[in-house]
Amino acid sequence: MGSNFSKEDCFHFPTMDKRNLGTLRDYVRNYNPPEGCGGCINILLFGMVGAGKSSTINTFLSALDPKGATTTCVPTGDDPKSLTPELRSYRAQKLKFWDSAGWNVVEVRDQIKRVDWKKKMEQKERVLQMILEGRVPKGTDLHSFNPDSDISTYPVIPENVIHGVAFIFDINTMDSISDDKMTEFQELQTIVAQKYVHRVVIGTKFEKLGLPEKYNAWIYEFKPLQQKFETLAERTGMERRSMFVVSNQWRGEQIEMIRCILALYVLDNMVRNIDRFLNAVQ
């Protein structure tokens, strides 16, 4: 494999075989959440436009299929509906994935309107907080949503309360995110932390890092990826052990075993940590 691989500072070692694939899939598919969370675990995917939120949901849904059959039920890419303007949800067994508008879309629009920066950030933080609390109904257009309305207008919907957040980053473009945008992200990430919601980072499009596909099973030991995670940890304040990768590139009618395991490995981690927290607070 060459000197590009190193186990130093590597936190994840998923076993890439059919047995582990079955173990991961069975656990996540058969998981039953504790009482009081609406019978479903809600996971919000949060990231910039084009980071791969919708594609990652498709990957999760494919990985959870008993036979790994690929699905494209979430609009992505050139599909005119792929630029998610509203809060959408997609369910698989006892997991519900929430797709949201890219958090930097509002920034561009507000810059055009010359909205005060501080007020803009307060609105973004308020919208995210309300989503986490389950106060934003499914299908709400997040571009026109007014977070300054009387809170009684948006009561908590128990089955919509978010239990986990996956921050999605395009591994290849993360270095070009400006310091101002990253500072903004840190503030939004703090909102999630203050709500005691489990958080992970998911890096997408790692294929462009130059790792030969036959070595994808050792992706977490790939030095360029470790360096990306180190940089991301410094810029976001999140721990590297909470950072994972998902491949959204498929071929054919079934998701390949390695791609499937990478996706299920993230979900397994999230579900187990969320479950421990929910049981602890009951």
GROMACS .gro file of N, CA and C in nm, residues 106-256:
model
  453
  106VAL      N    1  -2.868   3.141   0.247
  106VAL     CA    2  -2.926   3.258   0.309
  106VAL      C    3  -2.823   3.370   0.313
  107GLU      N    4  -2.697   3.333   0.334
  107GLU     CA    5  -2.591   3.434   0.342
  107GLU      C    6  -2.580   3.512   0.212
  108VAL      N    7  -2.582   3.443   0.099
  108VAL     CA    8  -2.570   3.510  -0.029
  108VAL      C    9  -2.687   3.603  -0.051
  109ARG      N   10  -2.807   3.556  -0.023
  109ARG     CA   11  -2.925   3.639  -0.043
  109ARG      C   12  -2.923   3.761   0.049
  110ASP      N   13  -2.880   3.742   0.171
  110ASP     CA   14  -2.878   3.851   0.268
  110ASP      C   15  -2.771   3.954   0.232
  111GLN      N   16  -2.662   3.909   0.174
  111GLN     CA   17  -2.559   4.003   0.133
  111GLN      C   18  -2.614   4.096   0.025
  112ILE      N   19  -2.693   4.039  -0.065
  112ILE     CA   20  -2.753   4.120  -0.171
  112ILE      C   21  -2.847   4.224  -0.110
  113LYS      N   22  -2.921   4.184  -0.008
  113LYS     CA   23  -3.015   4.274   0.057
  113LYS      C   24  -2.948   4.362   0.163
  114ARG      N   25  -2.817   4.339   0.186
  114ARG     CA   26  -2.740   4.416   0.282
  114ARG      C   27  -2.799   4.410   0.423
  115VAL      N   28  -2.841   4.293   0.460
  115VAL     CA   29  -2.893   4.273   0.595
  115VAL      C   30  -2.778   4.277   0.693
  116ASP      N   31  -2.799   4.338   0.807
  116ASP     CA   32  -2.696   4.347   0.908
  116ASP      C   33  -2.644   4.208   0.944
  117TRP      N   34  -2.509   4.193   0.952
  117TRP     CA   35  -2.446   4.063   0.974
  117TRP      C   36  -2.492   3.999   1.105
  118LYS      N   37  -2.494   4.079   1.210
  118LYS     CA   38  -2.531   4.024   1.341
  118LYS      C   39  -2.674   3.973   1.340
  119LYS      N   40  -2.764   4.048   1.282
  119LYS     CA   41  -2.903   4.006   1.276
  119LYS      C   42  -2.917   3.880   1.191
  120LYS      N   43  -2.841   3.876   1.083
  120LYS     CA   44  -2.846   3.759   0.996
  120LYS      C   45  -2.803   3.633   1.071
  121MET      N   46  -2.693   3.645   1.148
  121MET     CA   47  -2.646   3.530   1.224
  121MET      C   48  -2.747   3.488   1.330
  122GLU      N   49  -2.808   3.585   1.395
  122GLU     CA   50  -2.908   3.554   1.496
  122GLU      C   51  -3.025   3.478   1.434
  123GLN      N   52  -3.063   3.517   1.313
  123GLN     CA   53  -3.174   3.449   1.244
  123GLN      C   54  -3.134   3.306   1.207
  124LYS      N   55  -3.011   3.289   1.156
  124LYS     CA   56  -2.965   3.155   1.121
  124LYS      C   57  -2.962   3.064   1.243
  125GLU      N   58  -2.910   3.118   1.351
  125GLU     CA   59  -2.902   3.039   1.474
  125GLU      C   60  -3.040   3.005   1.526
  126ARG      N   61  -3.132   3.099   1.513
  126ARG     CA   62  -3.268   3.075   1.561
  126ARG      C   63  -3.338   2.968   1.476
  127VAL      N   64  -3.319   2.974   1.345
  127VAL     CA   65  -3.379   2.873   1.257
  127VAL      C   66  -3.325   2.735   1.292
  128LEU      N   67  -3.192   2.723   1.308
  128LEU     CA   68  -3.134   2.594   1.342
  128LEU      C   69  -3.184   2.545   1.477
  129GLN      N   70  -3.192   2.635   1.573
  129GLN     CA   71  -3.241   2.597   1.706
  129GLN      C   72  -3.384   2.545   1.698
  130MET      N   73  -3.468   2.610   1.619
  130MET     CA   74  -3.607   2.568   1.607
  130MET      C   75  -3.619   2.434   1.535
  131ILE      N   76  -3.531   2.409   1.437
  131ILE     CA   77  -3.531   2.279   1.370
  131ILE      C   78  -3.493   2.170   1.470
  132LEU      N   79  -3.389   2.196   1.549
  132LEU     CA   80  -3.345   2.098   1.648
  132LEU      C   81  -3.454   2.068   1.749
  133GLU      N   82  -3.530   2.170   1.786
  133GLU     CA   83  -3.637   2.153   1.886
  133GLU      C   84  -3.762   2.090   1.827
  134GLY      N   85  -3.765   2.072   1.694
  134GLY     CA   86  -3.882   2.013   1.631
  134GLY      C   87  -3.994   2.112   1.611
  135ARG      N   88  -3.961   2.239   1.602
  135ARG     CA   89  -4.064   2.343   1.588
  135ARG      C   90  -4.092   2.381   1.442
  136VAL      N   91  -4.010   2.333   1.351
  136VAL     CA   92  -4.029   2.368   1.210
  136VAL      C   93  -4.097   2.251   1.139
  137PRO      N   94  -4.219   2.269   1.091
  137PRO     CA   95  -4.292   2.159   1.026
  137PRO      C   96  -4.222   2.112   0.899
  138LYS      N   97  -4.235   1.984   0.871
  138LYS     CA   98  -4.183   1.928   0.747
  138LYS      C   99  -4.244   2.001   0.629
  139GLY      N  100  -4.163   2.033   0.529
  139GLY     CA  101  -4.210   2.102   0.410
  139GLY      C  102  -4.199   2.252   0.418
  140THR      N  103  -4.155   2.306   0.531
  140THR     CA  104  -4.142   2.450   0.546
  140THR      C  105  -4.032   2.504   0.455
  141ASP      N  106  -4.063   2.611   0.380
  141ASP     CA  107  -3.963   2.677   0.296
  141ASP      C  108  -3.870   2.756   0.387
  142LEU      N  109  -3.747   2.712   0.399
  142LEU     CA  110  -3.653   2.773   0.492
  142LEU      C  111  -3.602   2.909   0.444
  143HIS      N  112  -3.618   2.938   0.315
  143HIS     CA  113  -3.574   3.067   0.263
  143HIS      C  114  -3.669   3.179   0.304
  144SER      N  115  -3.796   3.147   0.319
  144SER     CA  116  -3.894   3.249   0.356
  144SER      C  117  -3.941   3.236   0.500
  145PHE      N  118  -3.889   3.137   0.571
  145PHE     CA  119  -3.930   3.113   0.709
  145PHE      C  120  -3.886   3.229   0.799
  146ASN      N  121  -3.977   3.275   0.883
  146ASN     CA  122  -3.948   3.387   0.973
  146ASN      C  123  -3.927   3.336   1.115
  147PRO      N  124  -3.801   3.328   1.159
  147PRO     CA  125  -3.773   3.275   1.293
  147PRO      C  126  -3.807   3.374   1.404
  148ASP      N  127  -3.842   3.498   1.367
  148ASP     CA  128  -3.873   3.600   1.466
  148ASP      C  129  -4.020   3.600   1.507
  149SER      N  130  -4.096   3.508   1.450
  149SER     CA  131  -4.238   3.500   1.486
  149SER      C  132  -4.252   3.456   1.632
  150ASP      N  133  -4.367   3.481   1.688
  150ASP     CA  134  -4.397   3.438   1.825
  150ASP      C  135  -4.377   3.287   1.833
  151ILE      N  136  -4.300   3.244   1.931
  151ILE     CA  137  -4.266   3.102   1.941
  151ILE      C  138  -4.390   3.014   1.956
  152SER      N  139  -4.497   3.071   2.009
  152SER     CA  140  -4.620   2.994   2.024
  152SER      C  141  -4.679   2.956   1.888
  153THR      N  142  -4.635   3.028   1.784
  153THR     CA  143  -4.682   2.997   1.648
  153THR      C  144  -4.625   2.864   1.601
  154TYR      N  145  -4.512   2.825   1.659
  154TYR     CA  146  -4.445   2.702   1.619
  154TYR      C  147  -4.421   2.613   1.740
  155PRO      N  148  -4.524   2.542   1.787
  155PRO     CA  149  -4.506   2.452   1.902
  155PRO      C  150  -4.419   2.333   1.866
  156VAL      N  151  -4.364   2.268   1.966
  156VAL     CA  152  -4.280   2.150   1.945
  156VAL      C  153  -4.362   2.036   1.887
  157ILE      N  154  -4.310   1.976   1.781
  157ILE     CA  155  -4.369   1.855   1.723
  157ILE      C  156  -4.282   1.740   1.770
  158PRO      N  157  -4.324   1.663   1.869
  158PRO     CA  158  -4.237   1.562   1.932
  158PRO      C  159  -4.168   1.468   1.833
  159GLU      N  160  -4.240   1.426   1.731
  159GLU     CA  161  -4.181   1.331   1.636
  159GLU      C  162  -4.078   1.396   1.544
  160ASN      N  163  -4.063   1.529   1.551
  160ASN     CA  164  -3.967   1.600   1.466
  160ASN      C  165  -3.842   1.645   1.541
  161VAL      N  166  -3.835   1.621   1.671
  161VAL     CA  167  -3.721   1.665   1.750
  161VAL      C  168  -3.594   1.592   1.701
  162ILE      N  169  -3.489   1.669   1.676
  162ILE     CA  170  -3.365   1.614   1.621
  162ILE      C  171  -3.280   1.552   1.732
  163HIS      N  172  -3.231   1.430   1.706
  163HIS     CA  173  -3.148   1.358   1.804
  163HIS      C  174  -3.001   1.356   1.765
  164GLY      N  175  -2.971   1.377   1.639
  164GLY     CA  176  -2.832   1.375   1.594
  164GLY      C  177  -2.814   1.463   1.473
  165VAL      N  178  -2.697   1.523   1.460
  165VAL     CA  179  -2.667   1.609   1.345
  165VAL      C  180  -2.539   1.560   1.278
  166ALA      N  181  -2.546   1.544   1.146
  166ALA     CA  182  -2.428   1.510   1.066
  166ALA      C  183  -2.391   1.633   0.984
  167PHE      N  184  -2.277   1.692   1.016
  167PHE     CA  185  -2.228   1.807   0.941
  167PHE      C  186  -2.156   1.755   0.817
  168ILE      N  187  -2.204   1.794   0.699
  168ILE     CA  188  -2.150   1.741   0.574
  168ILE      C  189  -2.052   1.840   0.512
  169PHE      N  190  -1.932   1.790   0.480
  169PHE     CA  191  -1.829   1.871   0.415
  169PHE      C  192  -1.777   1.799   0.292
  170ASP      N  193  -1.763   1.872   0.183
  170ASP     CA  194  -1.693   1.821   0.065
  170ASP      C  195  -1.544   1.824   0.098
  171ILE      N  196  -1.483   1.707   0.110
  171ILE     CA  197  -1.342   1.697   0.149
  171ILE      C  198  -1.252   1.780   0.057
  172ASN      N  199  -1.290   1.791  -0.070
  172ASN     CA  200  -1.203   1.856  -0.168
  172ASN      C  201  -1.215   2.007  -0.172
  173THR      N  202  -1.325   2.062  -0.122
  173THR     CA  203  -1.344   2.208  -0.126
  173THR      C  204  -1.338   2.271   0.012
  174MET      N  205  -1.323   2.191   0.118
  174MET     CA  206  -1.326   2.246   0.254
  174MET      C  207  -1.214   2.346   0.278
  175ASP      N  208  -1.099   2.327   0.209
  175ASP     CA  209  -0.987   2.419   0.230
  175ASP      C  210  -1.016   2.559   0.177
  176SER      N  211  -1.111   2.569   0.084
  176SER     CA  212  -1.142   2.700   0.025
  176SER      C  213  -1.251   2.775   0.100
  177ILE      N  214  -1.306   2.713   0.206
  177ILE     CA  215  -1.407   2.782   0.286
  177ILE      C  216  -1.339   2.896   0.361
  178SER      N  217  -1.391   3.017   0.346
  178SER     CA  218  -1.328   3.134   0.408
  178SER      C  219  -1.333   3.126   0.560
  179ASP      N  220  -1.242   3.199   0.624
  179ASP     CA  221  -1.240   3.202   0.770
  179ASP      C  222  -1.371   3.257   0.825
  180ASP      N  223  -1.430   3.356   0.756
  180ASP     CA  224  -1.557   3.414   0.802
  180ASP      C  225  -1.668   3.309   0.801
  181LYS      N  226  -1.673   3.231   0.692
  181LYS     CA  227  -1.776   3.128   0.682
  181LYS      C  228  -1.754   3.019   0.787
  182MET      N  229  -1.627   2.985   0.811
  182MET     CA  230  -1.598   2.882   0.909
  182MET      C  231  -1.630   2.930   1.051
  183THR      N  232  -1.606   3.058   1.077
  183THR     CA  233  -1.643   3.114   1.206
  183THR      C  234  -1.795   3.108   1.224
  184GLU      N  235  -1.865   3.137   1.116
  184GLU     CA  236  -2.011   3.128   1.119
  184GLU      C  237  -2.054   2.985   1.148
  185PHE      N  238  -1.988   2.888   1.081
  185PHE     CA  239  -2.021   2.748   1.106
  185PHE      C  240  -1.996   2.711   1.252
  186GLN      N  241  -1.887   2.758   1.310
  186GLN     CA  242  -1.855   2.728   1.449
  186GLN      C  243  -1.967   2.776   1.542
  187GLU      N  244  -2.023   2.891   1.511
  187GLU     CA  245  -2.132   2.944   1.593
  187GLU      C  246  -2.257   2.856   1.580
  188LEU      N  247  -2.283   2.810   1.457
  188LEU     CA  248  -2.399   2.723   1.436
  188LEU      C  249  -2.375   2.587   1.503
  189GLN      N  250  -2.253   2.539   1.495
  189GLN     CA  251  -2.219   2.412   1.558
  189GLN      C  252  -2.234   2.421   1.709
  190THR      N  253  -2.205   2.539   1.764
  190THR     CA  254  -2.221   2.560   1.908
  190THR      C  255  -2.367   2.548   1.950
  191ILE      N  256  -2.457   2.594   1.864
  191ILE     CA  257  -2.601   2.583   1.893
  191ILE      C  258  -2.638   2.436   1.911
  192VAL      N  259  -2.584   2.350   1.825
  192VAL     CA  260  -2.613   2.207   1.834
  192VAL      C  261  -2.556   2.150   1.963
  193ALA      N  262  -2.433   2.190   1.997
  193ALA     CA  263  -2.369   2.140   2.118
  193ALA      C  264  -2.447   2.181   2.242
  194GLN      N  265  -2.497   2.303   2.243
  194GLN     CA  266  -2.572   2.352   2.359
  194GLN      C  267  -2.703   2.278   2.378
  195LYS      N  268  -2.753   2.218   2.271
  195LYS     CA  269  -2.877   2.140   2.279
  195LYS      C  270  -2.849   1.994   2.317
  196TYR      N  271  -2.722   1.962   2.342
  196TYR     CA  272  -2.681   1.825   2.377
  196TYR      C  273  -2.725   1.724   2.271
  197VAL      N  274  -2.711   1.766   2.146
  197VAL     CA  275  -2.743   1.678   2.033
  197VAL      C  276  -2.614   1.616   1.982
  198HIS      N  277  -2.615   1.484   1.961
  198HIS     CA  278  -2.495   1.416   1.914
  198HIS      C  279  -2.454   1.468   1.777
  199ARG      N  280  -2.323   1.492   1.760
  199ARG     CA  281  -2.273   1.552   1.637
  199ARG      C  282  -2.160   1.468   1.577
  200VAL      N  283  -2.161   1.457   1.445
  200VAL     CA  284  -2.049   1.398   1.372
  200VAL      C  285  -2.024   1.484   1.248
  201VAL      N  286  -1.906   1.466   1.191
  201VAL     CA  287  -1.872   1.526   1.062
  201VAL      C  288  -1.863   1.415   0.960
  202ILE      N  289  -1.922   1.434   0.844
  202ILE     CA  290  -1.910   1.338   0.735
  202ILE      C  291  -1.843   1.406   0.617
  203GLY      N  292  -1.730   1.351   0.575
  203GLY     CA  293  -1.662   1.402   0.457
  203GLY      C  294  -1.706   1.325   0.334
  204THR      N  295  -1.741   1.396   0.230
  204THR     CA  296  -1.785   1.333   0.105
  204THR      C  297  -1.682   1.354  -0.005
  205LYS      N  298  -1.697   1.281  -0.113
  205LYS     CA  299  -1.615   1.295  -0.234
  205LYS      C  300  -1.466   1.269  -0.208
  206PHE      N  301  -1.438   1.176  -0.116
  206PHE     CA  302  -1.298   1.146  -0.087
  206PHE      C  303  -1.228   1.081  -0.206
  207GLU      N  304  -1.306   1.033  -0.303
  207GLU     CA  305  -1.248   0.968  -0.420
  207GLU      C  306  -1.149   1.060  -0.493
  208LYS      N  307  -1.171   1.190  -0.482
  208LYS     CA  308  -1.085   1.285  -0.553
  208LYS      C  309  -0.951   1.308  -0.484
  209LEU      N  310  -0.930   1.245  -0.369
  209LEU     CA  311  -0.802   1.261  -0.298
  209LEU      C  312  -0.690   1.180  -0.363
  210GLY      N  313  -0.728   1.091  -0.453
  210GLY     CA  314  -0.626   1.015  -0.526
  210GLY      C  315  -0.601   0.875  -0.473
  211LEU      N  316  -0.684   0.828  -0.382
  211LEU     CA  317  -0.667   0.692  -0.331
  211LEU      C  318  -0.716   0.592  -0.435
  212PRO      N  319  -0.632   0.497  -0.476
  212PRO     CA  320  -0.679   0.394  -0.570
  212PRO      C  321  -0.800   0.321  -0.512
  213GLU      N  322  -0.901   0.298  -0.593
  213GLU     CA  323  -1.025   0.240  -0.543
  213GLU      C  324  -1.004   0.107  -0.472
  214LYS      N  325  -0.905   0.029  -0.514
  214LYS     CA  326  -0.884  -0.101  -0.451
  214LYS      C  327  -0.837  -0.087  -0.306
  215TYR      N  328  -0.798   0.034  -0.265
  215TYR     CA  329  -0.754   0.058  -0.128
  215TYR      C  330  -0.858   0.131  -0.044
  216ASN      N  331  -0.980   0.146  -0.096
  216ASN     CA  332  -1.084   0.219  -0.021
  216ASN      C  333  -1.113   0.158   0.115
  217ALA      N  334  -1.085   0.029   0.130
  217ALA     CA  335  -1.108  -0.037   0.259
  217ALA      C  336  -1.017   0.021   0.368
  218TRP      N  337  -0.910   0.087   0.327
  218TRP     CA  338  -0.816   0.146   0.423
  218TRP      C  339  -0.823   0.299   0.420
  219ILE      N  340  -0.937   0.353   0.381
  219ILE     CA  341  -0.948   0.497   0.363
  219ILE      C  342  -0.911   0.575   0.489
  220TYR      N  343  -0.947   0.525   0.607
  220TYR     CA  344  -0.919   0.599   0.729
  220TYR      C  345  -0.770   0.603   0.764
  221GLU      N  346  -0.692   0.516   0.701
  221GLU     CA  347  -0.548   0.516   0.723
  221GLU      C  348  -0.474   0.596   0.615
  222PHE      N  349  -0.550   0.654   0.522
  222PHE     CA  350  -0.491   0.731   0.411
  222PHE      C  351  -0.446   0.866   0.465
  223LYS      N  352  -0.315   0.893   0.454
  223LYS     CA  353  -0.257   1.013   0.515
  223LYS      C  354  -0.322   1.143   0.468
  224PRO      N  355  -0.348   1.162   0.339
  224PRO     CA  356  -0.413   1.286   0.295
  224PRO      C  357  -0.549   1.308   0.361
  225LEU      N  358  -0.625   1.200   0.385
  225LEU     CA  359  -0.752   1.215   0.454
  225LEU      C  360  -0.730   1.254   0.600
  226GLN      N  361  -0.634   1.190   0.664
  226GLN     CA  362  -0.604   1.225   0.803
  226GLN      C  363  -0.566   1.372   0.815
  227GLN      N  364  -0.493   1.423   0.717
  227GLN     CA  365  -0.454   1.564   0.718
  227GLN      C  366  -0.575   1.655   0.698
  228LYS      N  367  -0.667   1.612   0.613
  228LYS     CA  368  -0.790   1.689   0.594
  228LYS      C  369  -0.869   1.696   0.724
  229PHE      N  370  -0.881   1.583   0.792
  229PHE     CA  371  -0.955   1.579   0.918
  229PHE      C  372  -0.885   1.664   1.025
  230GLU      N  373  -0.753   1.662   1.024
  230GLU     CA  374  -0.679   1.743   1.122
  230GLU      C  375  -0.707   1.892   1.101
  231THR      N  376  -0.706   1.933   0.974
  231THR     CA  377  -0.736   2.072   0.942
  231THR      C  378  -0.879   2.107   0.980
  232LEU      N  379  -0.972   2.016   0.949
  232LEU     CA  380  -1.113   2.040   0.978
  232LEU      C  381  -1.136   2.048   1.129
  233ALA      N  382  -1.065   1.965   1.205
  233ALA     CA  383  -1.077   1.969   1.351
  233ALA      C  384  -1.030   2.104   1.405
  234GLU      N  385  -0.922   2.155   1.349
  234GLU     CA  386  -0.870   2.285   1.393
  234GLU      C  387  -0.966   2.397   1.360
  235ARG      N  388  -1.033   2.387   1.246
  235ARG     CA  389  -1.119   2.496   1.201
  235ARG      C  390  -1.261   2.489   1.258
  236THR      N  391  -1.304   2.371   1.299
  236THR     CA  392  -1.440   2.357   1.351
  236THR      C  393  -1.445   2.339   1.502
  237GLY      N  394  -1.335   2.296   1.561
  237GLY     CA  395  -1.335   2.271   1.705
  237GLY      C  396  -1.391   2.134   1.741
  238MET      N  397  -1.419   2.051   1.641
  238MET     CA  398  -1.470   1.917   1.666
  238MET      C  399  -1.356   1.815   1.667
  239GLU      N  400  -1.375   1.706   1.740
  239GLU     CA  401  -1.271   1.605   1.752
  239GLU      C  402  -1.262   1.519   1.626
  240ARG      N  403  -1.140   1.477   1.594
  240ARG     CA  404  -1.121   1.394   1.475
  240ARG      C  405  -1.190   1.258   1.488
  241ARG      N  406  -1.204   1.208   1.610
  241ARG     CA  407  -1.270   1.079   1.628
  241ARG      C  408  -1.418   1.086   1.589
  242SER      N  409  -1.473   1.207   1.577
  242SER     CA  410  -1.613   1.223   1.538
  242SER      C  411  -1.629   1.245   1.388
  243MET      N  412  -1.521   1.226   1.312
  243MET     CA  413  -1.522   1.252   1.169
  243MET      C  414  -1.517   1.121   1.090
  244PHE      N  415  -1.604   1.113   0.990
  244PHE     CA  416  -1.618   0.992   0.910
  244PHE      C  417  -1.621   1.030   0.761
  245VAL      N  418  -1.620   0.928   0.676
  245VAL     CA  419  -1.636   0.951   0.533
  245VAL      C  420  -1.748   0.864   0.479
  246VAL      N  421  -1.812   0.913   0.375
  246VAL     CA  422  -1.914   0.837   0.304
  246VAL      C  423  -1.890   0.856   0.155
  247SER      N  424  -1.897   0.749   0.080
  247SER     CA  425  -1.883   0.756  -0.065
  247SER      C  426  -2.021   0.753  -0.130
  248ASN      N  427  -2.050   0.854  -0.210
  248ASN     CA  428  -2.181   0.861  -0.276
  248ASN      C  429  -2.172   0.824  -0.424
  249GLN      N  430  -2.062   0.761  -0.464
  249GLN     CA  431  -2.046   0.716  -0.602
  249GLN      C  432  -2.083   0.568  -0.612
  250TRP      N  433  -2.182   0.538  -0.697
  250TRP     CA  434  -2.226   0.399  -0.712
  250TRP      C  435  -2.214   0.357  -0.857
  251ARG      N  436  -2.222   0.227  -0.876
  251ARG     CA  437  -2.230   0.170  -1.010
  251ARG      C  438  -2.329   0.055  -1.005
  252GLY      N  439  -2.421   0.053  -1.097
  252GLY     CA  440  -2.516  -0.056  -1.103
  252GLY      C  441  -2.632  -0.041  -1.006
  253GLU      N  442  -2.702  -0.152  -0.983
  253GLU     CA  443  -2.825  -0.150  -0.905
  253GLU      C  444  -2.803  -0.179  -0.757
  254GLN      N  445  -2.680  -0.210  -0.719
  254GLN     CA  446  -2.650  -0.237  -0.579
  254GLN      C  447  -2.529  -0.156  -0.535
  255ILE      N  448  -2.537  -0.105  -0.412
  255ILE     CA  449  -2.425  -0.031  -0.356
  255ILE      C  450  -2.316  -0.131  -0.318
  256GLU      N  451  -2.191  -0.102  -0.357
  256GLU     CA  452  -2.080  -0.194  -0.332
  256GLU      C  453  -2.057  -0.211  -0.183
   0.00000   0.00000   0.00000
